[in-house]
Amino acid sequence: MAGAIHRTARHHTTAGSKAVNAARAAATLGAPVLAIGPAGGASGRHLAGLASVEDFDSRWFDIAGSTRICTLIVSEDGDEETVVNEEGPTLGWPEWEGFLDLYERHVGGAEVVILSGSLPAGVPADAYGTLVERAGGRPVLLDGRGRELLDALPARPAWVHLNAGELALTFPGESDPRRSARELVALGARNVVLTDGAGPVLLAGASGAWRIVPPRVRPVKRIGCGDALVGALAAAVLGALPSFDGVDLVARAVAAASASAETEVPARLDPAV
């Protein structure tokens, strides 16, 4: 209830962001992961400390602004979620160039690259396109939205993921996700994965489109399930999840994302499920 004092039954404080969530899922499934990103202020130091106890390595580029904090409030029955995102920091041009240097120093050791989340203010509009190009032909999984995603498609990312809300922001007024998926492929995405909560997942590529129905679970929370899918997809591309073809690969990633809904920490899952 707005305007009232509320107390939580329990709480978790974890390293966050879409990219960190994806890293958590990939690492849980056995993939070796290095997460990198900008971080600043006391909250940035807290992020780095929290990330240091995760099952993956991380490197952070120091910025002048403060890393934003996201607060997720989930009802006891898991049916209602409220997300409060602080305004993120603005990166100056030298900070963008510094981060790009960090990225280029580490991307050479990667087999798969995940680019995820909204771009911070101050970076070039084509920042994602630059990062895809500088991945040097390695498979890139791009989880974004809107113009910043569309501008990156000529660089031909291997996989693009959007949820229903992100898809609506990217193609306002378009009601058919199949048309949107075909447009994303035509613009340069090699494969497109569209999710809509617990509903069917649409996989589309140059050779066709497939509908994948997630397993039924009893969700504790839903935030982070799309990130878990992206991380699991990266793990599958690496071979940490055995698969027979592209459709099976995505189906296994969908199953992992569903399993993450049964845990309270975003993108944390039991690989045995």
Coordinates of C-alpha atoms in Angstrom, one line a residue:
M1 CA 0.0 0.0 0.0
A2 CA 1.4 3.4 -1.0
G3 CA 2.2 5.8 1.8
A4 CA 2.5 3.1 4.5
I5 CA 5.5 1.6 6.3
H6 CA 6.3 -2.0 5.1
R7 CA 8.6 -4.6 6.6
T8 CA 10.0 -7.6 4.7
A9 CA 9.8 -11.2 5.8
R10 CA 13.4 -11.7 4.4
H11 CA 15.8 -10.1 2.0
H12 CA 18.7 -10.9 -0.3
T13 CA 21.4 -8.5 -1.4
T14 CA 23.2 -9.7 -4.6
A15 CA 25.3 -8.3 -7.4
G16 CA 22.8 -7.3 -10.1
S17 CA 22.2 -6.1 -13.6
K18 CA 21.0 -8.1 -16.6
A19 CA 24.6 -9.0 -17.6
V20 CA 25.5 -10.2 -14.1
N21 CA 22.3 -12.2 -13.9
A22 CA 23.2 -13.9 -17.2
A23 CA 26.7 -14.5 -15.9
R24 CA 25.3 -16.2 -12.8
A25 CA 23.2 -18.5 -14.8
A26 CA 25.9 -19.5 -17.2
A27 CA 28.4 -20.1 -14.4
T28 CA 25.9 -22.2 -12.5
L29 CA 25.6 -24.4 -15.6
G30 CA 29.3 -25.0 -15.7
A31 CA 30.5 -22.3 -18.2
P32 CA 33.7 -20.4 -17.4
V33 CA 32.6 -16.7 -17.2
L34 CA 34.2 -13.3 -16.9
A35 CA 31.8 -10.4 -16.3
I36 CA 33.0 -6.9 -17.1
G37 CA 31.3 -3.5 -16.7
P38 CA 31.5 0.0 -15.4
A39 CA 31.2 0.6 -11.7
G40 CA 31.4 3.7 -9.6
G41 CA 30.9 5.2 -6.1
A42 CA 30.2 3.3 -2.9
S43 CA 27.5 1.3 -4.7
G44 CA 30.0 0.3 -7.4
R45 CA 32.4 -0.9 -4.7
H46 CA 29.6 -2.8 -3.1
L47 CA 28.7 -4.4 -6.5
A48 CA 32.4 -5.5 -7.0
G49 CA 32.5 -7.0 -3.5
L50 CA 29.2 -8.9 -4.1
A51 CA 30.4 -10.1 -7.5
S52 CA 33.7 -11.4 -6.0
V53 CA 31.9 -14.1 -4.1
E54 CA 29.9 -15.4 -7.1
D55 CA 31.0 -18.4 -9.1
F56 CA 32.5 -16.3 -11.9
D57 CA 35.3 -13.8 -12.4
S58 CA 34.7 -10.1 -12.8
R59 CA 36.5 -7.0 -13.8
W60 CA 35.2 -3.5 -13.3
F61 CA 36.1 -0.2 -14.9
D62 CA 36.0 2.7 -12.4
I63 CA 33.7 5.6 -13.3
A64 CA 32.9 9.0 -11.6
G65 CA 29.2 8.3 -11.3
S66 CA 27.5 5.9 -8.8
T67 CA 26.3 2.5 -9.9
R68 CA 22.6 2.4 -9.6
I69 CA 20.7 0.2 -7.1
C70 CA 17.7 -1.8 -8.1
T71 CA 15.1 -2.8 -5.4
L72 CA 12.8 -5.8 -6.2
I73 CA 9.8 -6.3 -4.0
V74 CA 8.0 -9.6 -4.3
S75 CA 4.7 -10.6 -2.7
E76 CA 4.7 -13.6 -0.4
D77 CA 2.8 -15.7 -3.0
G78 CA 5.1 -14.6 -5.8
D79 CA 2.3 -13.2 -7.9
E80 CA 3.2 -9.5 -7.7
E81 CA 6.6 -7.9 -8.3
T82 CA 7.5 -4.3 -7.9
V83 CA 10.8 -3.0 -9.3
V84 CA 12.4 0.3 -8.4
N85 CA 15.4 1.2 -10.5
E86 CA 17.5 4.3 -9.6
E87 CA 18.7 6.5 -12.4
G88 CA 21.9 5.2 -13.8
P89 CA 25.2 7.1 -14.1
T90 CA 26.3 9.0 -17.2
L91 CA 29.6 8.0 -18.7
G92 CA 31.9 10.6 -20.1
W93 CA 33.7 10.0 -23.4
P94 CA 37.0 9.1 -21.7
E95 CA 35.2 6.6 -19.5
W96 CA 33.5 5.0 -22.6
E97 CA 37.0 4.7 -24.2
G98 CA 38.4 3.2 -21.0
F99 CA 35.7 0.6 -20.8
L100 CA 36.1 -0.2 -24.5
D101 CA 39.8 -0.8 -23.9
L102 CA 39.0 -3.1 -21.0
Y103 CA 36.5 -5.0 -23.3
E104 CA 39.1 -5.4 -26.1
R105 CA 41.7 -6.6 -23.7
H106 CA 39.5 -9.5 -22.5
V107 CA 37.2 -10.3 -25.5
G108 CA 40.1 -12.1 -27.2
G109 CA 40.0 -14.8 -24.6
A110 CA 36.2 -15.3 -25.0
E111 CA 34.4 -18.0 -27.0
V112 CA 31.0 -16.5 -26.6
V113 CA 30.1 -12.8 -25.7
I114 CA 27.0 -11.6 -23.9
L115 CA 26.0 -7.9 -24.3
S116 CA 23.0 -7.2 -22.0
G117 CA 21.1 -4.3 -20.6
S118 CA 20.3 -0.7 -21.5
L119 CA 23.2 1.5 -22.5
P120 CA 24.2 4.1 -20.0
A121 CA 23.7 7.8 -20.8
G122 CA 26.7 9.4 -22.5
V123 CA 27.9 6.4 -24.6
P124 CA 27.5 6.5 -28.4
A125 CA 24.2 5.4 -29.8
D126 CA 25.9 2.7 -31.8
A127 CA 27.8 1.4 -28.8
Y128 CA 26.4 -2.1 -29.0
G129 CA 27.2 -2.3 -32.7
T130 CA 30.8 -1.3 -31.9
L131 CA 31.0 -4.0 -29.2
V132 CA 29.6 -6.7 -31.6
E133 CA 32.1 -5.7 -34.3
R134 CA 35.1 -5.8 -31.9
A135 CA 34.1 -9.2 -30.7
G136 CA 36.1 -10.4 -33.7
G137 CA 33.6 -12.8 -35.2
R138 CA 32.8 -14.6 -31.9
P139 CA 29.2 -15.5 -31.3
V140 CA 27.5 -12.5 -29.6
L141 CA 24.2 -12.8 -27.6
L142 CA 22.7 -9.4 -27.5
D143 CA 19.9 -8.7 -25.0
G144 CA 18.7 -5.1 -25.6
R145 CA 15.8 -3.0 -26.9
G146 CA 14.9 0.0 -29.0
R147 CA 17.1 2.0 -31.2
E148 CA 20.3 0.9 -29.5
L149 CA 19.5 -2.7 -30.4
L150 CA 18.4 -1.9 -33.9
D151 CA 21.6 0.1 -34.6
A152 CA 23.6 -3.0 -33.6
L153 CA 21.9 -5.5 -36.0
P154 CA 24.0 -4.6 -39.1
A155 CA 27.0 -6.0 -37.1
R156 CA 25.2 -9.4 -37.3
P157 CA 25.0 -10.7 -33.7
A158 CA 24.5 -14.4 -33.5
W159 CA 21.5 -14.2 -31.1
V160 CA 19.1 -11.4 -30.1
H161 CA 16.8 -11.7 -27.1
L162 CA 13.9 -9.4 -26.2
N163 CA 11.0 -9.9 -23.8
A164 CA 7.5 -8.7 -24.6
G165 CA 7.9 -5.3 -23.1
E166 CA 11.2 -4.7 -24.9
L167 CA 9.7 -5.8 -28.1
A168 CA 6.8 -3.3 -27.8
L169 CA 9.4 -0.5 -27.2
T170 CA 11.4 -1.6 -30.2
F171 CA 8.4 -2.0 -32.6
P172 CA 5.6 0.3 -31.3
G173 CA 2.2 -0.6 -32.5
E174 CA 3.2 -4.0 -33.9
S175 CA 1.0 -6.7 -32.4
D176 CA 2.4 -9.8 -34.2
P177 CA 5.8 -11.0 -32.7
R178 CA 6.4 -13.2 -35.7
R179 CA 6.5 -10.1 -38.0
S180 CA 8.8 -8.4 -35.5
A181 CA 11.1 -11.5 -35.4
R182 CA 11.3 -11.6 -39.2
E183 CA 12.1 -7.9 -39.3
L184 CA 15.0 -8.4 -36.7
V185 CA 16.4 -11.2 -38.9
A186 CA 16.1 -9.1 -42.0
L187 CA 18.0 -6.3 -40.3
G188 CA 20.9 -8.6 -39.4
A189 CA 20.1 -10.8 -36.4
R190 CA 21.1 -14.4 -37.2
N191 CA 18.7 -15.8 -34.6
V192 CA 16.0 -14.2 -32.5
V193 CA 14.5 -15.4 -29.3
L194 CA 11.3 -13.6 -28.0
T195 CA 10.0 -14.3 -24.6
D196 CA 6.7 -13.4 -22.9
G197 CA 6.7 -14.3 -19.3
A198 CA 5.5 -17.9 -18.8
G199 CA 4.1 -18.0 -22.3
P200 CA 5.6 -19.8 -25.4
V201 CA 9.0 -18.7 -26.6
L202 CA 9.4 -17.8 -30.3
L203 CA 12.7 -18.7 -32.0
A204 CA 13.3 -17.3 -35.5
G205 CA 16.1 -17.4 -37.9
A206 CA 16.8 -17.4 -41.7
S207 CA 15.5 -21.0 -42.0
G208 CA 12.2 -20.6 -40.2
A209 CA 10.5 -20.1 -36.9
W210 CA 9.6 -22.4 -33.9
R211 CA 7.4 -22.1 -30.9
I212 CA 8.9 -23.5 -27.6
V213 CA 6.5 -24.1 -24.7
P214 CA 8.3 -23.7 -21.3
P215 CA 7.8 -26.3 -18.6
R216 CA 5.3 -25.5 -15.9
V217 CA 6.8 -24.4 -12.6
R218 CA 5.6 -22.8 -9.4
P219 CA 7.4 -19.4 -9.6
V220 CA 8.8 -17.7 -6.5
K221 CA 9.6 -14.7 -8.7
R222 CA 9.9 -13.9 -12.4
I223 CA 12.5 -11.1 -12.5
G224 CA 15.7 -12.4 -14.0
C225 CA 14.3 -15.3 -15.9
G226 CA 15.1 -13.8 -19.3
D227 CA 18.6 -13.1 -18.1
A228 CA 18.8 -16.8 -17.0
L229 CA 17.7 -17.8 -20.5
V230 CA 20.5 -15.7 -22.1
G231 CA 23.1 -17.1 -19.7
A232 CA 21.9 -20.7 -20.3
L233 CA 21.9 -20.1 -24.0
A234 CA 25.6 -19.0 -23.8
A235 CA 26.4 -22.1 -21.8
A236 CA 24.7 -24.2 -24.4
V237 CA 26.5 -22.6 -27.2
L238 CA 29.8 -23.3 -25.3
G239 CA 28.7 -27.0 -24.9
A240 CA 28.2 -26.9 -21.2
L241 CA 24.6 -27.9 -21.9
P242 CA 24.5 -30.7 -24.5
S243 CA 22.2 -30.1 -27.4
F244 CA 21.5 -31.6 -30.9
D245 CA 20.5 -28.5 -32.9
G246 CA 19.6 -24.8 -32.6
V247 CA 16.0 -25.5 -31.5
D248 CA 17.1 -28.0 -28.9
L249 CA 19.7 -25.6 -27.7
V250 CA 17.1 -22.9 -27.1
A251 CA 14.7 -25.4 -25.5
R252 CA 17.3 -26.3 -22.9
A253 CA 17.9 -22.6 -22.2
V254 CA 14.2 -22.1 -21.8
A255 CA 14.1 -25.0 -19.3
A256 CA 16.9 -23.4 -17.3
A257 CA 15.1 -20.0 -17.3
S258 CA 12.0 -21.7 -16.0
A259 CA 14.0 -23.4 -13.2
S260 CA 15.3 -20.0 -12.2
A261 CA 11.8 -18.8 -11.5
E262 CA 11.7 -21.2 -8.5
T263 CA 14.5 -19.4 -6.7
E264 CA 14.5 -16.1 -4.9
V265 CA 17.8 -14.8 -6.3
P266 CA 17.6 -13.7 -10.0
A267 CA 19.0 -16.2 -12.4
R268 CA 20.2 -18.5 -9.7
L269 CA 19.1 -22.1 -10.5
D270 CA 19.7 -25.7 -9.7
P271 CA 21.5 -27.3 -12.7
A272 CA 20.1 -30.7 -11.7
V273 CA 16.5 -29.6 -12.2

